[in-house]
mmCIF file of C-alpha atoms and ligand atoms in Angstrom:
data_model
loop_
_atom_site.group_PDB
_atom_site.id
_atom_site.type_symbol
_atom_site.label_atom_id
_atom_site.label_comp_id
_atom_site.label_asym_id
_atom_site.label_seq_id
_atom_site.Cartn_x
_atom_site.Cartn_y
_atom_site.Cartn_z
ATOM 1 C CA MET J 1 60.836 32.019 -33.049
ATOM 2 C CA SER J 2 59.826 34.886 -34.882
ATOM 3 C CA MET J 3 58.089 37.688 -33.481
ATOM 4 C CA GLU J 4 55.749 37.577 -36.774
ATOM 5 C CA PHE J 5 55.093 33.396 -35.675
ATOM 6 C CA ASN J 6 54.481 34.681 -32.114
ATOM 7 C CA LYS J 7 51.631 37.190 -33.696
ATOM 8 C CA ILE J 8 50.242 34.556 -35.460
ATOM 9 C CA LEU J 9 50.228 32.030 -32.788
ATOM 10 C CA ALA J 10 48.645 34.540 -30.282
ATOM 11 C CA ALA J 11 45.854 35.943 -33.323
ATOM 12 C CA LEU J 12 45.186 32.019 -33.674
ATOM 13 C CA LEU J 13 44.532 31.561 -29.647
ATOM 14 C CA CYS J 14 42.495 34.306 -29.641
ATOM 15 C CA ALA J 15 40.082 33.069 -32.556
ATOM 16 C CA GLY J 16 40.400 29.668 -31.274
ATOM 17 C CA ILE J 17 38.619 30.574 -27.586
ATOM 18 C CA ILE J 18 36.475 33.030 -29.134
ATOM 19 C CA ALA J 19 35.316 29.876 -31.242
ATOM 20 C CA MET J 20 34.505 28.154 -28.594
ATOM 21 C CA LEU J 21 32.786 30.628 -26.341
ATOM 22 C CA ALA J 22 30.649 31.887 -29.125
ATOM 23 C CA GLY J 23 29.958 27.923 -28.975
ATOM 24 C CA PHE J 24 29.143 27.489 -25.748
ATOM 25 C CA VAL J 25 27.074 30.693 -25.248
ATOM 26 C CA SER J 26 25.231 30.040 -28.634
ATOM 27 C CA HIS J 27 24.363 26.819 -27.064
ATOM 28 C CA LYS J 28 23.087 28.033 -24.434
ATOM 29 C CA LEU J 29 20.745 30.546 -25.746
ATOM 30 C CA TYR J 30 19.280 28.106 -28.051
ATOM 31 C CA HIS J 31 19.523 24.750 -26.240
ATOM 32 C CA PRO J 32 18.696 25.655 -22.982
ATOM 33 C CA HIS J 33 15.424 23.103 -22.477
ATOM 34 C CA HIS J 34 18.186 20.767 -23.985
ATOM 35 C CA LEU J 35 20.905 21.422 -20.459
ATOM 36 C CA GLU J 36 18.604 21.345 -18.116
ATOM 37 C CA LYS J 37 17.482 17.780 -19.535
ATOM 38 C CA ASP J 38 20.747 16.539 -19.150
ATOM 39 C CA ALA J 39 21.810 17.678 -15.817
ATOM 40 C CA TYR J 40 18.434 16.649 -14.289
ATOM 41 C CA GLU J 41 19.338 12.939 -16.059
ATOM 42 C CA ILE J 42 23.068 12.799 -14.487
ATOM 43 C CA ALA J 43 21.797 14.319 -11.321
ATOM 44 C CA ALA J 44 19.024 11.628 -11.633
ATOM 45 C CA SER J 45 21.114 8.580 -12.331
ATOM 46 C CA GLU J 46 24.096 10.218 -9.561
ATOM 47 C CA GLY J 47 21.272 9.431 -7.264
ATOM 48 C CA GLY J 48 20.695 5.884 -7.961
ATOM 49 C CA GLY J 49 17.456 6.563 -9.386
ATOM 50 C CA GLY J 50 19.352 5.096 -13.025
ATOM 51 C CA GLY J 51 18.278 6.699 -16.389
ATOM 52 C CA PRO J 52 15.393 8.788 -17.318
ATOM 53 C CA ALA J 53 13.089 6.780 -16.138
ATOM 54 C CA ALA J 54 14.078 8.326 -12.570
ATOM 55 C CA VAL J 55 12.906 12.303 -13.883
ATOM 56 C CA GLU J 56 9.214 11.282 -13.545
ATOM 57 C CA GLN J 57 9.879 9.325 -10.273
ATOM 58 C CA THR J 58 6.778 10.437 -7.907
ATOM 59 C CA GLU J 59 6.948 7.807 -5.582
ATOM 60 C CA PRO J 60 10.067 6.058 -4.050
ATOM 61 C CA GLU J 61 11.210 3.031 -4.544
ATOM 62 C CA PRO J 62 9.777 0.112 -1.681
ATOM 63 C CA ILE J 63 12.120 -0.754 0.523
ATOM 64 C CA ASP J 64 12.758 -4.187 2.929
ATOM 65 C CA VAL J 65 13.473 -2.708 6.619
ATOM 66 C CA ALA J 66 13.197 -6.037 8.447
ATOM 67 C CA GLY J 67 16.887 -6.923 5.719
ATOM 68 C CA ALA J 68 18.222 -3.845 6.329
ATOM 69 C CA ASP J 69 21.467 -3.430 7.372
ATOM 70 C CA LEU J 70 21.159 -1.984 11.271
ATOM 71 C CA ALA J 71 24.954 -0.554 11.325
ATOM 72 C CA LYS J 72 24.922 0.854 8.569
ATOM 73 C CA GLY J 73 21.626 2.757 9.508
ATOM 74 C CA GLU J 74 23.149 4.216 12.804
ATOM 75 C CA LYS J 75 26.408 5.475 10.588
ATOM 76 C CA LEU J 76 23.554 6.989 8.213
ATOM 77 C CA ALA J 77 21.748 8.943 11.333
ATOM 78 C CA LYS J 78 24.827 10.803 11.878
ATOM 79 C CA VAL J 79 23.264 12.955 9.057
ATOM 80 C CA CYS J 80 20.240 13.359 10.637
ATOM 81 C CA ALA J 81 22.008 13.815 14.251
ATOM 82 C CA SER J 82 23.094 17.703 12.785
ATOM 83 C CA CYS J 83 19.163 18.409 13.736
ATOM 84 C CA HIS J 84 17.899 15.649 15.842
ATOM 85 C CA SER J 85 18.277 14.226 18.796
ATOM 86 C CA PHE J 86 16.983 10.207 19.217
ATOM 87 C CA ASP J 87 17.628 9.468 22.971
ATOM 88 C CA ASN J 88 14.767 9.685 25.363
ATOM 89 C CA GLY J 89 13.800 12.518 27.057
ATOM 90 C CA GLY J 90 16.624 14.114 24.409
ATOM 91 C CA PRO J 91 16.299 18.261 23.513
ATOM 92 C CA ASP J 92 14.316 19.432 20.459
ATOM 93 C CA LYS J 93 17.164 21.319 18.139
ATOM 94 C CA VAL J 94 16.476 22.530 14.057
ATOM 95 C CA GLY J 95 14.046 19.669 14.160
ATOM 96 C CA PRO J 96 12.095 17.505 16.866
ATOM 97 C CA ASN J 97 13.857 14.820 19.128
ATOM 98 C CA LEU J 98 12.671 11.243 17.318
ATOM 99 C CA PHE J 99 12.232 9.359 20.049
ATOM 100 C CA GLY J 100 10.036 6.922 19.219
ATOM 101 C CA VAL J 101 8.951 8.397 15.920
ATOM 102 C CA VAL J 102 8.434 4.666 14.275
ATOM 103 C CA GLY J 103 4.994 4.057 14.596
ATOM 104 C CA GLY J 104 4.051 7.222 16.305
ATOM 105 C CA VAL J 105 2.119 10.003 15.095
ATOM 106 C CA HIS J 106 3.392 12.980 12.639
ATOM 107 C CA ALA J 107 4.640 16.006 14.606
ATOM 108 C CA HIS J 108 4.239 13.524 17.571
ATOM 109 C CA ARG J 109 6.491 16.315 20.189
ATOM 110 C CA PRO J 110 3.634 18.192 21.746
ATOM 111 C CA ASP J 111 6.472 21.462 21.912
ATOM 112 C CA TYR J 112 8.185 21.149 19.402
ATOM 113 C CA ALA J 113 6.954 24.475 16.738
ATOM 114 C CA TYR J 114 6.415 22.145 13.613
ATOM 115 C CA SER J 115 5.383 23.684 10.008
ATOM 116 C CA ASP J 116 2.004 23.850 9.542
ATOM 117 C CA ALA J 117 1.790 21.203 7.013
ATOM 118 C CA MET J 118 3.462 19.077 9.498
ATOM 119 C CA LYS J 119 0.401 19.376 12.138
ATOM 120 C CA ALA J 120 -1.687 18.886 9.348
ATOM 121 C CA GLU J 121 -0.629 15.542 9.280
ATOM 122 C CA HIS J 122 -1.043 15.254 13.381
ATOM 123 C CA GLY J 123 -3.486 12.251 12.776
ATOM 124 C CA LYS J 124 -0.999 10.192 10.682
ATOM 125 C CA LYS J 125 0.857 7.667 11.861
ATOM 126 C CA TRP J 126 5.243 7.779 10.743
ATOM 127 C CA ASP J 127 4.792 4.082 9.147
ATOM 128 C CA TYR J 128 7.678 2.141 7.212
ATOM 129 C CA ASP J 129 5.969 3.718 4.389
ATOM 130 C CA ALA J 130 5.461 6.805 5.269
ATOM 131 C CA LEU J 131 8.865 7.603 6.773
ATOM 132 C CA ASN J 132 10.032 6.193 3.237
ATOM 133 C CA LYS J 133 8.230 8.845 1.030
ATOM 134 C CA PHE J 134 9.396 11.545 3.828
ATOM 135 C CA LEU J 135 13.282 10.089 4.084
ATOM 136 C CA TRP J 136 12.895 9.895 0.146
ATOM 137 C CA SER J 137 12.033 13.293 -0.568
ATOM 138 C CA PRO J 138 10.900 15.045 2.686
ATOM 139 C CA LYS J 139 9.278 18.473 0.365
ATOM 140 C CA LYS J 140 7.032 14.874 -1.514
ATOM 141 C CA GLY J 141 6.199 13.249 1.376
ATOM 142 C CA VAL J 142 5.086 15.976 3.565
ATOM 143 C CA PRO J 143 4.201 19.400 0.829
ATOM 144 C CA GLY J 144 5.430 22.662 2.727
ATOM 145 C CA THR J 145 7.921 20.796 5.566
ATOM 146 C CA LYS J 146 10.318 22.528 6.701
ATOM 147 C CA MET J 147 12.865 19.832 6.917
ATOM 148 C CA GLY J 148 15.612 20.880 4.760
ATOM 149 C CA PHE J 149 17.369 17.993 3.941
ATOM 150 C CA ALA J 150 17.595 16.724 0.288
ATOM 151 C CA GLY J 151 16.446 12.671 0.446
ATOM 152 C CA ILE J 152 17.755 9.805 0.759
ATOM 153 C CA LYS J 153 18.115 7.988 -3.081
ATOM 154 C CA LYS J 154 19.454 4.911 -2.727
ATOM 155 C CA PRO J 155 16.369 2.417 -0.391
ATOM 156 C CA GLU J 156 18.837 0.148 1.045
ATOM 157 C CA ASP J 157 19.663 3.187 2.853
ATOM 158 C CA ARG J 158 16.758 4.163 3.838
ATOM 159 C CA ALA J 159 15.489 0.948 4.992
ATOM 160 C CA ALA J 160 18.728 1.123 7.238
ATOM 161 C CA VAL J 161 17.875 4.317 8.888
ATOM 162 C CA ILE J 162 14.304 3.517 9.540
ATOM 163 C CA LYS J 163 16.228 -0.081 11.103
ATOM 164 C CA TRP J 164 18.042 1.810 13.041
ATOM 165 C CA LEU J 165 15.602 4.659 13.986
ATOM 166 C CA GLU J 166 13.329 2.431 14.822
ATOM 167 C CA THR J 167 15.443 1.234 17.978
ATOM 168 C CA GLN J 168 15.433 4.231 19.321
ATOM 169 C CA LYS J 169 12.133 3.475 21.846
HETATM 170 C C1 HEC F 1 18.819 20.564 8.485
HETATM 171 C C2 HEC F 1 18.243 19.138 9.269
HETATM 172 C C3 HEC F 1 17.329 18.376 9.486
HETATM 173 C C4 HEC F 1 17.854 17.084 9.062
HETATM 174 C C5 HEC F 1 19.265 16.973 8.667
HETATM 175 C C6 HEC F 1 16.852 16.210 8.698
HETATM 176 N N1 HEC F 1 15.887 16.281 9.776
HETATM 177 FE FE1 HEC F 1 14.208 15.746 9.891
HETATM 178 N N2 HEC F 1 13.430 17.558 10.972
HETATM 179 C C7 HEC F 1 13.704 18.754 10.263
HETATM 180 C C8 HEC F 1 12.606 19.195 10.980
HETATM 181 C C9 HEC F 1 13.294 20.857 10.619
HETATM 182 C C10 HEC F 1 11.643 19.235 11.159
HETATM 183 C C11 HEC F 1 10.323 19.306 11.210
HETATM 184 C C12 HEC F 1 9.814 19.157 9.947
HETATM 185 C C13 HEC F 1 8.149 20.235 9.944
HETATM 186 O O1 HEC F 1 8.128 20.376 11.049
HETATM 187 O O2 HEC F 1 7.775 20.729 9.045
HETATM 188 C C14 HEC F 1 11.831 17.317 10.856
HETATM 189 C C15 HEC F 1 10.942 16.268 10.848
HETATM 190 C C16 HEC F 1 11.910 14.482 11.382
HETATM 191 C C17 HEC F 1 10.464 13.911 11.545
HETATM 192 C C18 HEC F 1 8.856 14.296 11.646
HETATM 193 C C19 HEC F 1 9.091 14.090 13.302
HETATM 194 C C20 HEC F 1 7.686 14.288 13.535
HETATM 195 O O3 HEC F 1 7.297 14.380 14.762
HETATM 196 O O4 HEC F 1 6.545 14.144 12.846
HETATM 197 C C21 HEC F 1 11.349 12.884 10.797
HETATM 198 C C22 HEC F 1 10.599 11.426 11.114
HETATM 199 C C23 HEC F 1 12.129 13.105 10.175
HETATM 200 N N3 HEC F 1 12.620 14.723 10.397
HETATM 201 C C24 HEC F 1 13.647 12.299 10.515
HETATM 202 C C25 HEC F 1 14.791 12.779 9.803
HETATM 203 C C26 HEC F 1 15.837 11.718 9.608
HETATM 204 C C27 HEC F 1 15.555 10.472 9.817
HETATM 205 C C28 HEC F 1 16.517 12.756 8.966
HETATM 206 C C29 HEC F 1 18.345 12.253 8.637
HETATM 207 C C30 HEC F 1 18.107 11.081 7.537
HETATM 208 C C31 HEC F 1 16.442 13.722 9.108
HETATM 209 N N4 HEC F 1 15.343 14.163 9.962
HETATM 210 C C32 HEC F 1 17.122 14.854 8.478
HETATM 211 C C33 HEC F 1 14.606 18.817 9.982
HETATM 212 C C34 HEC F 1 16.269 18.023 9.361
#
């Protein structure tokens, strides 16, 4: 290859890269809303919510605890175990001990430092519906909660975790 040809090639490459960058930047500048929406929809469908309708979702899908997979629930609960213990008399960790929490009241551990949001729910029971919503999205289930957990998107996974949690009593 001659020097001249190399120079032309380099120039073309440069131009191509600049054109790509410019396109990317202008896309970001002029279509920020578009980008955000696309990203959101991808996240929603990856989460198993399924398509654009999931973007508007404010309530979780109903769950079938009786028909859920107990062994799967036990496996999934390992994620919770980084913050929670489940056994009778187990310690409060980052989150409260969860022994007997299914069917118990919100903020069921007297000595744990709950968020004000969780304390305010103290009269309410952790029934399947309340757990379904909280485990789907802690922030939507109990707005202001300090449980730093994204949530479990698949209804059958939430059902499985709740079924297993219910055996811890
Ligand atoms: C990153 C830590 C963390 C993880 C992971 C986590 N939690 Fe929590 N959880 C907390 C904290 C902190 C609280 C207290 C929330 C508050 O006071 O607002 C809490 C509260 C709860 C409560 C309410 C307890 C009560 O006494 O009212 C339930 C039920 C619960 N978590 C279930 C789960 C389950 C099931 C999982 C796994 C799917 C899980 N959590 C994963 C930190 C966590």
